[in-house]
mmCIF file of C-alpha atoms (C1' of nucleotides) in Angstrom:
data_model
loop_
_atom_site.group_PDB
_atom_site.id
_atom_site.type_symbol
_atom_site.label_atom_id
_atom_site.label_comp_id
_atom_site.label_asym_id
_atom_site.label_seq_id
_atom_site.Cartn_x
_atom_site.Cartn_y
_atom_site.Cartn_z
ATOM 1 C CA MET A 24 -0.332 -0.254 0.100
ATOM 2 C CA LYS A 25 1.668 3.173 -1.020
ATOM 3 C CA THR A 26 1.324 6.730 0.063
ATOM 4 C CA GLN A 27 -1.150 7.995 -1.766
ATOM 5 C CA LYS A 28 -1.027 11.726 -3.410
ATOM 6 C CA LYS A 29 -3.275 14.023 -2.401
ATOM 7 C CA ARG A 30 -5.341 14.932 -5.049
ATOM 8 C CA SER A 31 -6.614 18.061 -3.844
ATOM 9 C CA ASP A 32 -6.764 20.691 -0.913
ATOM 10 C CA CYS A 33 -10.506 19.856 -0.480
ATOM 11 C CA PRO A 34 -11.396 18.861 3.067
ATOM 12 C CA VAL A 35 -14.161 16.361 1.580
ATOM 13 C CA SER A 36 -11.020 15.259 -0.864
ATOM 14 C CA PHE A 37 -8.624 14.179 1.731
ATOM 15 C CA SER A 38 -10.864 12.966 4.355
ATOM 16 C CA LEU A 39 -12.518 10.441 1.212
ATOM 17 C CA GLU A 40 -9.102 9.833 0.654
ATOM 18 C CA ALA A 41 -9.043 8.097 4.517
ATOM 19 C CA PHE A 42 -12.082 6.252 4.222
ATOM 20 C CA GLY A 43 -13.739 6.650 0.848
ATOM 21 C CA ASP A 44 -13.259 3.431 -0.330
ATOM 22 C CA LYS A 45 -15.543 0.992 -1.190
ATOM 23 C CA TRP A 46 -15.126 -0.952 2.467
ATOM 24 C CA SER A 47 -13.310 1.093 5.550
ATOM 25 C CA LEU A 48 -16.569 2.856 6.656
ATOM 26 C CA LEU A 49 -18.965 -0.392 6.451
ATOM 27 C CA ILE A 50 -15.507 -1.847 8.680
ATOM 28 C CA VAL A 51 -16.032 1.643 10.659
ATOM 29 C CA ARG A 52 -19.931 0.481 11.569
ATOM 30 C CA ASP A 53 -18.839 -2.696 11.914
ATOM 31 C CA LEU A 54 -16.267 -1.928 15.071
ATOM 32 C CA MET A 55 -18.349 1.609 16.545
ATOM 33 C CA LEU A 56 -21.825 0.080 15.607
ATOM 34 C CA HIS A 57 -21.597 -3.384 16.028
ATOM 35 C CA LYS A 58 -19.166 -4.677 18.384
ATOM 36 C CA LYS A 59 -16.748 -5.939 16.491
ATOM 37 C CA CYS A 60 -13.331 -5.628 17.073
ATOM 38 C CA THR A 61 -11.340 -8.386 15.940
ATOM 39 C CA TYR A 62 -9.935 -10.184 12.155
ATOM 40 C CA GLY A 63 -12.224 -12.688 12.199
ATOM 41 C CA GLU A 64 -15.687 -11.378 13.181
ATOM 42 C CA LEU A 65 -14.249 -8.183 11.220
ATOM 43 C CA ALA A 66 -14.329 -10.714 7.995
ATOM 44 C CA LYS A 67 -18.139 -12.336 8.133
ATOM 45 C CA SER A 68 -19.949 -9.086 8.087
ATOM 46 C CA ASP A 69 -23.187 -8.923 5.994
ATOM 47 C CA GLU A 70 -21.431 -8.025 2.992
ATOM 48 C CA LYS A 71 -18.919 -10.460 2.155
ATOM 49 C CA ILE A 72 -16.037 -9.129 2.625
ATOM 50 C CA ALA A 73 -12.903 -10.497 1.272
ATOM 51 C CA THR A 74 -10.331 -10.951 3.211
ATOM 52 C CA ASN A 75 -7.325 -9.499 1.218
ATOM 53 C CA ILE A 76 -9.399 -6.292 1.297
ATOM 54 C CA LEU A 77 -10.284 -6.589 4.562
ATOM 55 C CA ALA A 78 -6.795 -7.059 5.222
ATOM 56 C CA ALA A 79 -5.865 -4.431 2.696
ATOM 57 C CA ARG A 80 -8.164 -1.763 4.489
ATOM 58 C CA LEU A 81 -7.617 -2.729 8.241
ATOM 59 C CA LEU A 82 -3.665 -1.619 7.081
ATOM 60 C CA SER A 83 -4.963 1.685 5.865
ATOM 61 C CA LEU A 84 -7.410 2.975 8.213
ATOM 62 C CA GLU A 85 -4.530 1.908 10.693
ATOM 63 C CA GLU A 86 -1.691 3.780 8.783
ATOM 64 C CA ASN A 87 -4.421 6.185 8.790
ATOM 65 C CA GLY A 88 -4.878 6.898 12.776
ATOM 66 C CA ILE A 89 -8.844 6.132 12.428
ATOM 67 C CA ILE A 90 -7.460 1.791 14.030
ATOM 68 C CA GLN A 91 -5.113 0.926 16.369
ATOM 69 C CA LYS A 92 -4.533 -2.692 17.169
ATOM 70 C CA LEU A 93 -4.385 -3.558 20.790
ATOM 71 C CA GLU A 94 -2.983 -7.282 21.522
ATOM 72 C CA HIS A 95 -6.254 -9.854 22.217
ATOM 73 C CA PRO A 96 -6.937 -10.230 26.734
ATOM 74 C CA ASP A 97 -8.187 -13.404 25.599
ATOM 75 C CA SER A 98 -5.630 -15.291 23.632
ATOM 76 C CA LYS A 99 -2.200 -14.212 22.019
ATOM 77 C CA ALA A 100 -3.385 -15.860 18.562
ATOM 78 C CA LYS A 101 -5.595 -13.030 18.386
ATOM 79 C CA VAL A 102 -5.537 -9.539 17.554
ATOM 80 C CA LEU A 103 -8.142 -6.791 19.379
ATOM 81 C CA TYR A 104 -9.251 -4.104 17.007
ATOM 82 C CA GLN A 105 -9.901 -0.726 19.024
ATOM 83 C CA LEU A 106 -11.417 2.326 16.518
ATOM 84 C CA THR A 107 -8.463 5.965 17.756
ATOM 85 C CA GLN A 108 -11.249 9.249 19.233
ATOM 86 C CA LYS A 109 -10.447 9.922 15.039
ATOM 87 C CA GLY A 110 -12.509 6.750 13.924
ATOM 88 C CA ILE A 111 -14.664 7.859 16.972
ATOM 89 C CA ASP A 112 -15.191 10.573 15.578
ATOM 90 C CA LEU A 113 -16.576 9.160 12.316
ATOM 91 C CA ILE A 114 -19.401 8.050 14.358
ATOM 92 C CA PRO A 115 -21.344 11.799 13.296
ATOM 93 C CA ILE A 116 -20.829 10.892 9.705
ATOM 94 C CA ILE A 117 -21.292 7.338 10.212
ATOM 95 C CA VAL A 118 -25.085 8.706 11.471
ATOM 96 C CA GLU A 119 -25.989 11.194 8.895
ATOM 97 C CA ILE A 120 -25.730 8.478 6.216
ATOM 98 C CA ASN A 121 -27.982 6.304 8.085
ATOM 99 C CA LEU A 122 -30.443 8.942 8.989
ATOM 100 C CA TRP A 123 -30.375 9.965 4.712
ATOM 101 C CA ALA A 124 -31.167 6.414 3.909
ATOM 102 C CA GLU A 125 -34.177 6.122 6.429
ATOM 103 C CA LYS A 126 -35.194 9.315 4.477
ATOM 104 C CA TYR A 127 -34.696 7.758 0.988
ATOM 105 C CA MET A 128 -34.291 4.281 1.479
ATOM 106 C CA GLU A 129 -36.195 1.280 2.336
ATOM 107 C CA ILE A 130 -34.756 0.385 6.354
ATOM 108 C CA PRO A 131 -34.578 -3.549 7.155
ATOM 109 C CA GLU A 132 -36.962 -4.294 10.225
ATOM 110 C CA LYS A 133 -33.925 -5.354 12.388
ATOM 111 C CA ARG A 134 -31.772 -1.708 11.721
ATOM 112 C CA LYS A 135 -35.467 0.897 12.180
ATOM 113 C CA GLU A 136 -34.618 1.192 16.075
ATOM 114 C CA LEU A 137 -31.233 2.588 15.784
ATOM 115 C CA VAL A 138 -32.019 4.832 13.081
ATOM 116 C CA SER A 139 -35.143 5.406 14.971
ATOM 117 C CA GLN A 140 -33.212 6.338 17.560
ATOM 118 C CA MET A 141 -30.007 8.410 16.376
ATOM 119 C CA ASN A 142 -33.425 10.344 14.539
ATOM 120 C CA ALA A 143 -35.518 10.728 18.092
ATOM 121 C CA ASP A 144 -31.907 12.291 19.745
ATOM 122 C CA LYS A 145 -28.845 12.959 17.117
ATOM 123 C CA GLU A 146 -26.986 14.364 19.739
ATOM 124 C CA GLY A 147 -28.250 11.414 22.131
ATOM 125 C CA PHE A 148 -27.434 8.782 20.255
ATOM 126 C CA ILE A 149 -23.860 10.150 19.606
ATOM 127 C CA ARG A 150 -22.640 11.023 23.247
ATOM 128 C CA ASN A 151 -23.957 7.708 24.159
ATOM 129 C CA SER A 152 -22.393 5.534 21.154
ATOM 130 C CA ILE A 153 -18.993 7.411 22.267
ATOM 131 C CA ASN A 154 -19.773 6.269 25.442
ATOM 132 C CA GLU A 155 -20.028 2.786 25.184
ATOM 133 C CA LEU A 156 -17.154 2.559 23.047
ATOM 134 C CA LYS A 157 -14.756 4.039 25.552
ATOM 135 C CA ALA A 158 -16.262 1.995 27.961
ATOM 136 C CA ALA A 159 -15.931 -1.354 26.033
ATOM 137 C CA HIS A 160 -12.038 0.117 24.720
ATOM 138 C CA ILE A 161 -11.326 -0.216 29.292
ATOM 139 C CA GLU A 162 -12.936 -3.141 29.990
ATOM 140 C CA LYS A 163 -10.922 -5.044 27.409
ATOM 141 C CA THR A 164 -7.206 -3.727 27.291
ATOM 142 C CA LYS A 165 -7.877 -3.762 31.972
ATOM 143 C CA MET B 27 -23.842 1.033 -16.107
ATOM 144 C CA LYS B 28 -25.566 -2.049 -14.714
ATOM 145 C CA THR B 29 -27.933 -2.303 -11.836
ATOM 146 C CA GLN B 30 -25.937 -3.017 -8.940
ATOM 147 C CA LYS B 31 -27.421 -6.244 -6.647
ATOM 148 C CA LYS B 32 -27.504 -5.086 -2.850
ATOM 149 C CA ARG B 33 -24.295 -6.004 -0.818
ATOM 150 C CA SER B 34 -26.019 -5.913 2.228
ATOM 151 C CA ASP B 35 -29.317 -4.661 3.752
ATOM 152 C CA CYS B 36 -27.486 -2.038 6.055
ATOM 153 C CA PRO B 37 -28.248 1.459 5.749
ATOM 154 C CA VAL B 38 -24.535 2.758 5.377
ATOM 155 C CA SER B 39 -23.879 0.047 2.332
ATOM 156 C CA PHE B 40 -26.965 0.540 0.584
ATOM 157 C CA SER B 41 -26.178 4.292 1.451
ATOM 158 C CA LEU B 42 -22.322 3.907 0.085
ATOM 159 C CA GLU B 43 -23.856 2.023 -3.430
ATOM 160 C CA ALA B 44 -25.294 5.399 -4.660
ATOM 161 C CA PHE B 45 -22.625 8.002 -3.836
ATOM 162 C CA GLY B 46 -19.576 5.258 -1.963
ATOM 163 C CA ASP B 47 -17.495 5.740 -5.174
ATOM 164 C CA LYS B 48 -14.202 8.067 -5.309
ATOM 165 C CA TRP B 49 -15.866 11.191 -6.743
ATOM 166 C CA SER B 50 -19.357 10.941 -6.414
ATOM 167 C CA LEU B 51 -18.888 13.252 -2.930
ATOM 168 C CA LEU B 52 -16.809 15.343 -4.567
ATOM 169 C CA ILE B 53 -19.325 16.333 -7.321
ATOM 170 C CA VAL B 54 -22.214 16.807 -4.692
ATOM 171 C CA ARG B 55 -19.580 18.975 -2.675
ATOM 172 C CA ASP B 56 -19.247 21.167 -6.247
ATOM 173 C CA LEU B 57 -22.887 20.956 -7.125
ATOM 174 C CA MET B 58 -23.325 22.221 -3.426
ATOM 175 C CA LEU B 59 -20.998 24.268 -1.906
ATOM 176 C CA HIS B 60 -19.010 25.696 -5.512
ATOM 177 C CA LYS B 61 -21.694 26.502 -7.619
ATOM 178 C CA LYS B 62 -21.194 24.156 -11.000
ATOM 179 C CA CYS B 63 -23.664 23.275 -12.242
ATOM 180 C CA THR B 64 -22.340 22.371 -16.174
ATOM 181 C CA TYR B 65 -20.054 18.972 -17.283
ATOM 182 C CA GLY B 66 -17.363 21.435 -17.497
ATOM 183 C CA GLU B 67 -17.302 23.234 -14.895
ATOM 184 C CA LEU B 68 -17.518 19.563 -13.167
ATOM 185 C CA ALA B 69 -14.667 18.889 -15.505
ATOM 186 C CA LYS B 70 -12.501 21.634 -13.855
ATOM 187 C CA SER B 71 -12.438 20.240 -10.228
ATOM 188 C CA ASP B 72 -9.251 20.705 -8.320
ATOM 189 C CA GLU B 73 -9.232 16.961 -8.632
ATOM 190 C CA LYS B 74 -9.263 16.917 -11.929
ATOM 191 C CA ILE B 75 -11.556 14.163 -12.427
ATOM 192 C CA ALA B 76 -11.546 12.161 -16.291
ATOM 193 C CA THR B 77 -14.380 12.730 -18.352
ATOM 194 C CA ASN B 78 -15.805 9.336 -19.455
ATOM 195 C CA ILE B 79 -15.624 8.696 -15.124
ATOM 196 C CA LEU B 80 -17.511 12.397 -15.257
ATOM 197 C CA ALA B 81 -19.652 11.098 -17.288
ATOM 198 C CA ALA B 82 -20.133 7.998 -15.873
ATOM 199 C CA ARG B 83 -20.415 9.327 -11.903
ATOM 200 C CA LEU B 84 -23.283 11.234 -13.363
ATOM 201 C CA LEU B 85 -25.871 8.580 -15.230
ATOM 202 C CA SER B 86 -25.219 7.119 -12.154
ATOM 203 C CA LEU B 87 -26.160 9.913 -9.794
ATOM 204 C CA GLU B 88 -28.508 10.627 -11.475
ATOM 205 C CA GLU B 89 -29.602 6.543 -11.575
ATOM 206 C CA ASN B 90 -30.058 7.079 -8.063
ATOM 207 C CA GLY B 91 -31.927 9.498 -7.916
ATOM 208 C CA ILE B 92 -29.686 12.591 -6.429
ATOM 209 C CA ILE B 93 -29.029 15.284 -9.303
ATOM 210 C CA GLN B 94 -31.428 15.858 -12.407
ATOM 211 C CA LYS B 95 -30.075 16.684 -16.155
ATOM 212 C CA LEU B 96 -32.210 20.009 -17.336
ATOM 213 C CA GLU B 97 -32.149 21.969 -19.372
ATOM 214 C CA HIS B 98 -29.917 24.951 -20.009
ATOM 215 C CA PRO B 99 -31.367 28.458 -20.412
ATOM 216 C CA ASP B 100 -28.149 30.116 -21.740
ATOM 217 C CA SER B 101 -27.409 27.428 -24.553
ATOM 218 C CA LYS B 102 -29.517 24.050 -26.113
ATOM 219 C CA ALA B 103 -25.113 22.464 -25.745
ATOM 220 C CA LYS B 104 -25.615 22.799 -22.177
ATOM 221 C CA VAL B 105 -26.820 21.215 -19.612
ATOM 222 C CA LEU B 106 -28.294 22.194 -16.005
ATOM 223 C CA TYR B 107 -26.915 19.770 -13.143
ATOM 224 C CA GLN B 108 -28.861 20.162 -10.632
ATOM 225 C CA LEU B 109 -29.523 18.315 -6.948
ATOM 226 C CA THR B 110 -32.754 16.516 -6.751
ATOM 227 C CA GLN B 111 -34.022 17.195 -2.859
ATOM 228 C CA LYS B 112 -32.592 13.501 -2.187
ATOM 229 C CA GLY B 113 -29.121 15.269 -3.076
ATOM 230 C CA ILE B 114 -29.736 18.313 -1.450
ATOM 231 C CA ASP B 115 -29.815 16.447 2.133
ATOM 232 C CA LEU B 116 -26.935 14.877 1.322
ATOM 233 C CA ILE B 117 -25.425 18.329 2.950
ATOM 234 C CA PRO B 118 -24.952 17.040 6.593
ATOM 235 C CA ILE B 119 -22.747 14.019 5.444
ATOM 236 C CA ILE B 120 -20.901 16.721 3.435
ATOM 237 C CA VAL B 121 -20.231 19.008 6.213
ATOM 238 C CA GLU B 122 -19.254 15.921 9.064
ATOM 239 C CA ILE B 123 -16.516 15.108 7.026
ATOM 240 C CA ASN B 124 -15.639 18.331 6.561
ATOM 241 C CA LEU B 125 -15.626 19.302 10.450
ATOM 242 C CA TRP B 126 -13.555 15.819 10.800
ATOM 243 C CA ALA B 127 -10.624 16.805 8.637
ATOM 244 C CA GLU B 128 -10.871 19.919 10.714
ATOM 245 C CA LYS B 129 -10.268 18.662 13.565
ATOM 246 C CA TYR B 130 -7.780 15.901 12.234
ATOM 247 C CA MET B 131 -5.995 17.773 8.912
ATOM 248 C CA GLU B 132 -4.919 21.217 7.688
ATOM 249 C CA ILE B 133 -6.693 22.944 6.222
ATOM 250 C CA PRO B 134 -5.515 24.979 3.365
ATOM 251 C CA GLU B 135 -6.022 28.090 3.885
ATOM 252 C CA LYS B 136 -8.737 29.853 0.828
ATOM 253 C CA ARG B 137 -11.316 26.822 2.855
ATOM 254 C CA LYS B 138 -10.790 27.881 6.283
ATOM 255 C CA GLU B 139 -13.661 30.328 6.400
ATOM 256 C CA LEU B 140 -16.383 27.260 5.870
ATOM 257 C CA VAL B 141 -14.849 24.804 7.522
ATOM 258 C CA SER B 142 -15.473 27.483 10.509
ATOM 259 C CA GLN B 143 -18.954 28.597 9.171
ATOM 260 C CA MET B 144 -19.744 25.182 9.698
ATOM 261 C CA ASN B 145 -18.351 24.480 13.023
ATOM 262 C CA ALA B 146 -19.734 27.966 14.552
ATOM 263 C CA ASP B 147 -23.881 27.252 13.914
ATOM 264 C CA LYS B 148 -23.704 23.828 12.047
ATOM 265 C CA GLU B 149 -27.800 24.093 12.064
ATOM 266 C CA GLY B 150 -27.634 27.239 10.752
ATOM 267 C CA PHE B 151 -25.117 26.802 7.677
ATOM 268 C CA ILE B 152 -27.274 24.057 6.492
ATOM 269 C CA ARG B 153 -30.517 25.909 6.359
ATOM 270 C CA ASN B 154 -28.759 28.805 5.034
ATOM 271 C CA SER B 155 -27.687 26.024 2.629
ATOM 272 C CA ILE B 156 -30.633 24.737 1.170
ATOM 273 C CA ASN B 157 -31.941 28.081 0.613
ATOM 274 C CA GLU B 158 -29.076 28.911 -1.299
ATOM 275 C CA LEU B 159 -29.328 26.152 -3.773
ATOM 276 C CA LYS B 160 -32.673 26.358 -3.253
ATOM 277 C CA ALA B 161 -33.159 29.973 -4.701
ATOM 278 C CA ALA B 162 -30.451 29.118 -7.722
ATOM 279 C CA HIS B 163 -32.265 26.568 -8.916
ATOM 280 C CA ILE B 164 -35.683 28.769 -9.388
ATOM 281 C CA GLU B 165 -33.299 31.383 -10.569
ATOM 282 C CA LYS B 166 -32.227 28.653 -13.484
ATOM 283 C CA THR B 167 -34.773 27.436 -13.796
ATOM 284 C CA LYS B 168 -37.833 30.296 -14.575
ATOM 285 C "C1'" DC C 28 -23.541 31.543 -44.449
ATOM 286 C "C1'" DA C 29 -18.834 29.079 -43.730
ATOM 287 C "C1'" DC C 30 -15.056 27.460 -40.364
ATOM 288 C "C1'" DA C 31 -13.892 27.552 -36.144
ATOM 289 C "C1'" DT C 32 -15.791 26.292 -31.113
ATOM 290 C "C1'" DT C 33 -17.734 25.228 -27.358
ATOM 291 C "C1'" DT C 34 -19.965 21.861 -25.089
ATOM 292 C "C1'" DA C 35 -20.951 17.182 -23.094
ATOM 293 C "C1'" DC C 36 -20.118 13.462 -23.955
ATOM 294 C "C1'" DT C 37 -17.995 8.454 -26.132
ATOM 295 C "C1'" DT C 38 -13.638 5.258 -27.237
ATOM 296 C "C1'" DG C 39 -9.952 2.443 -26.115
ATOM 297 C "C1'" DT C 40 -6.170 0.463 -23.455
ATOM 298 C "C1'" DA C 41 -3.274 1.163 -19.494
ATOM 299 C "C1'" DA C 42 -3.260 0.690 -14.649
ATOM 300 C "C1'" DA C 43 -5.421 0.188 -10.095
ATOM 301 C "C1'" DA C 44 -8.430 -1.615 -6.948
ATOM 302 C "C1'" DT C 45 -11.470 -5.865 -6.235
ATOM 303 C "C1'" DG C 46 -12.717 -9.876 -5.400
ATOM 304 C "C1'" DC C 47 -12.124 -15.500 -5.598
ATOM 305 C "C1'" DA C 48 -10.146 -19.492 -4.773
ATOM 306 C "C1'" DA C 49 -6.633 -21.946 -1.766
ATOM 307 C "C1'" DG C 50 -2.586 -21.045 1.336
ATOM 308 C "C1'" DT C 51 0.800 -20.167 5.671
ATOM 309 C "C1'" DA C 52 2.617 -19.500 10.221
ATOM 310 C "C1'" DA C 53 1.723 -18.934 15.171
ATOM 311 C "C1'" DT C 54 -1.349 -20.149 18.069
ATOM 312 C "C1'" DT C 55 -4.489 -22.520 21.067
ATOM 313 C "C1'" DA C 56 -7.846 -26.123 22.161
ATOM 314 C "C1'" DT C 57 -8.076 -31.595 22.554
ATOM 315 C "C1'" DA D 4 1.212 -34.889 19.798
ATOM 316 C "C1'" DT D 5 -2.442 -33.726 16.525
ATOM 317 C "C1'" DA D 6 -6.140 -31.238 14.529
ATOM 318 C "C1'" DA D 7 -9.011 -26.884 14.657
ATOM 319 C "C1'" DT D 8 -8.807 -21.361 15.252
ATOM 320 C "C1'" DT D 9 -7.146 -17.090 14.321
ATOM 321 C "C1'" DA D 10 -4.577 -13.614 11.130
ATOM 322 C "C1'" DC D 11 -3.665 -13.092 7.884
ATOM 323 C "C1'" DT D 12 -1.330 -13.802 2.479
ATOM 324 C "C1'" DT D 13 -0.750 -15.608 -2.809
ATOM 325 C "C1'" DG D 14 -1.959 -15.768 -7.615
ATOM 326 C "C1'" DC D 15 -4.585 -14.623 -10.528
ATOM 327 C "C1'" DA D 16 -9.622 -13.478 -13.050
ATOM 328 C "C1'" DT D 17 -12.931 -9.490 -13.397
ATOM 329 C "C1'" DT D 18 -14.076 -4.873 -12.176
ATOM 330 C "C1'" DT D 19 -13.564 -0.202 -11.769
ATOM 331 C "C1'" DT D 20 -10.598 3.676 -12.848
ATOM 332 C "C1'" DA D 21 -7.073 6.978 -15.555
ATOM 333 C "C1'" DC D 22 -4.763 8.958 -19.553
ATOM 334 C "C1'" DA D 23 -5.019 10.200 -24.181
ATOM 335 C "C1'" DA D 24 -7.747 11.246 -28.022
ATOM 336 C "C1'" DG D 25 -11.988 11.651 -31.066
ATOM 337 C "C1'" DT D 26 -17.173 12.552 -32.295
ATOM 338 C "C1'" DA D 27 -21.610 14.645 -33.019
ATOM 339 C "C1'" DA D 28 -24.222 19.241 -32.054
ATOM 340 C "C1'" DA D 29 -24.888 23.881 -30.539
ATOM 341 C "C1'" DT D 30 -23.420 27.789 -30.827
ATOM 342 C "C1'" DG D 31 -20.070 31.970 -31.974
ATOM 343 C "C1'" DT D 32 -17.480 34.716 -35.344
ATOM 344 C "C1'" DG D 33 -15.940 36.971 -39.959
#
DNA sequence: CACATTTACTTGTAAAATGCAAGTAATTAT
DNA sequence: ATAATTACTTGCATTTTACAAGTAAATGTG
């Protein structure tokens, strides 16, 4: 994975260089909303990401400071993937994407509850998610 | 451009199928923040999009109901590209991406003003942008 | 009215990213 | 000691993107 030259000096453009590919935000979603934290769990996403792509995206997300690799408390064979603060701060983007989808697309029944929560109290949902994530991180690393 | 099969039933996933490629959000940004509205203007983006890719993305954005093609008031040789309401509603996502970039990346001087506005009053900025866009649309089509 | 220019594309081909199937090395469980 | 788990890698096909050039309709210019 080579360092990608900036396409321009626009904030949107270089944000997209960090997470604007086909998979990165889905990985972030899984780390964030689905409480996944190992390679194996991430590989079992609904979208069936290829394992080589998963590895490549995890590396690039790490290089971009969005996630970090830690020792897994349960086993040396596992790796603990966690969002950094920079990654956690992607929550508002993920939330807005969900809300846009809610307005314009069919949301499957099982996802409606979560999206409703976002809609009812966006700021609260974000605050809550951040707190839950951080609590889970402390739990895992202690 | 074939109809893409849904990768999953996750709202994030199928939102990304509509605008989660390397270029779509930059085109939306130009229509939205840079007041561009023709193929030629969009082709002159800082990021230097290839013309075949631009054409392909414009078609896909249209198929996804995010933009629409209209007759240009000035000339039959021109096409007027406009965001639909569905496209306009991507503003919050673009704003959040800008704010994330502001927090974690170097924003060039010439972009700082706009991003500061977003930061100072997010809701106000979004409301304003929507109003400006709609006023411009009426102006062009009357 | 002839001719150059503008505008919105398309076409051909090279390069890069993604997808699929299989394999490997270091743990860990039995 | 052996089998299973876990986190990857490797090789190759397919798809997407990039670059350079070309085209057709509409418009501007002498």
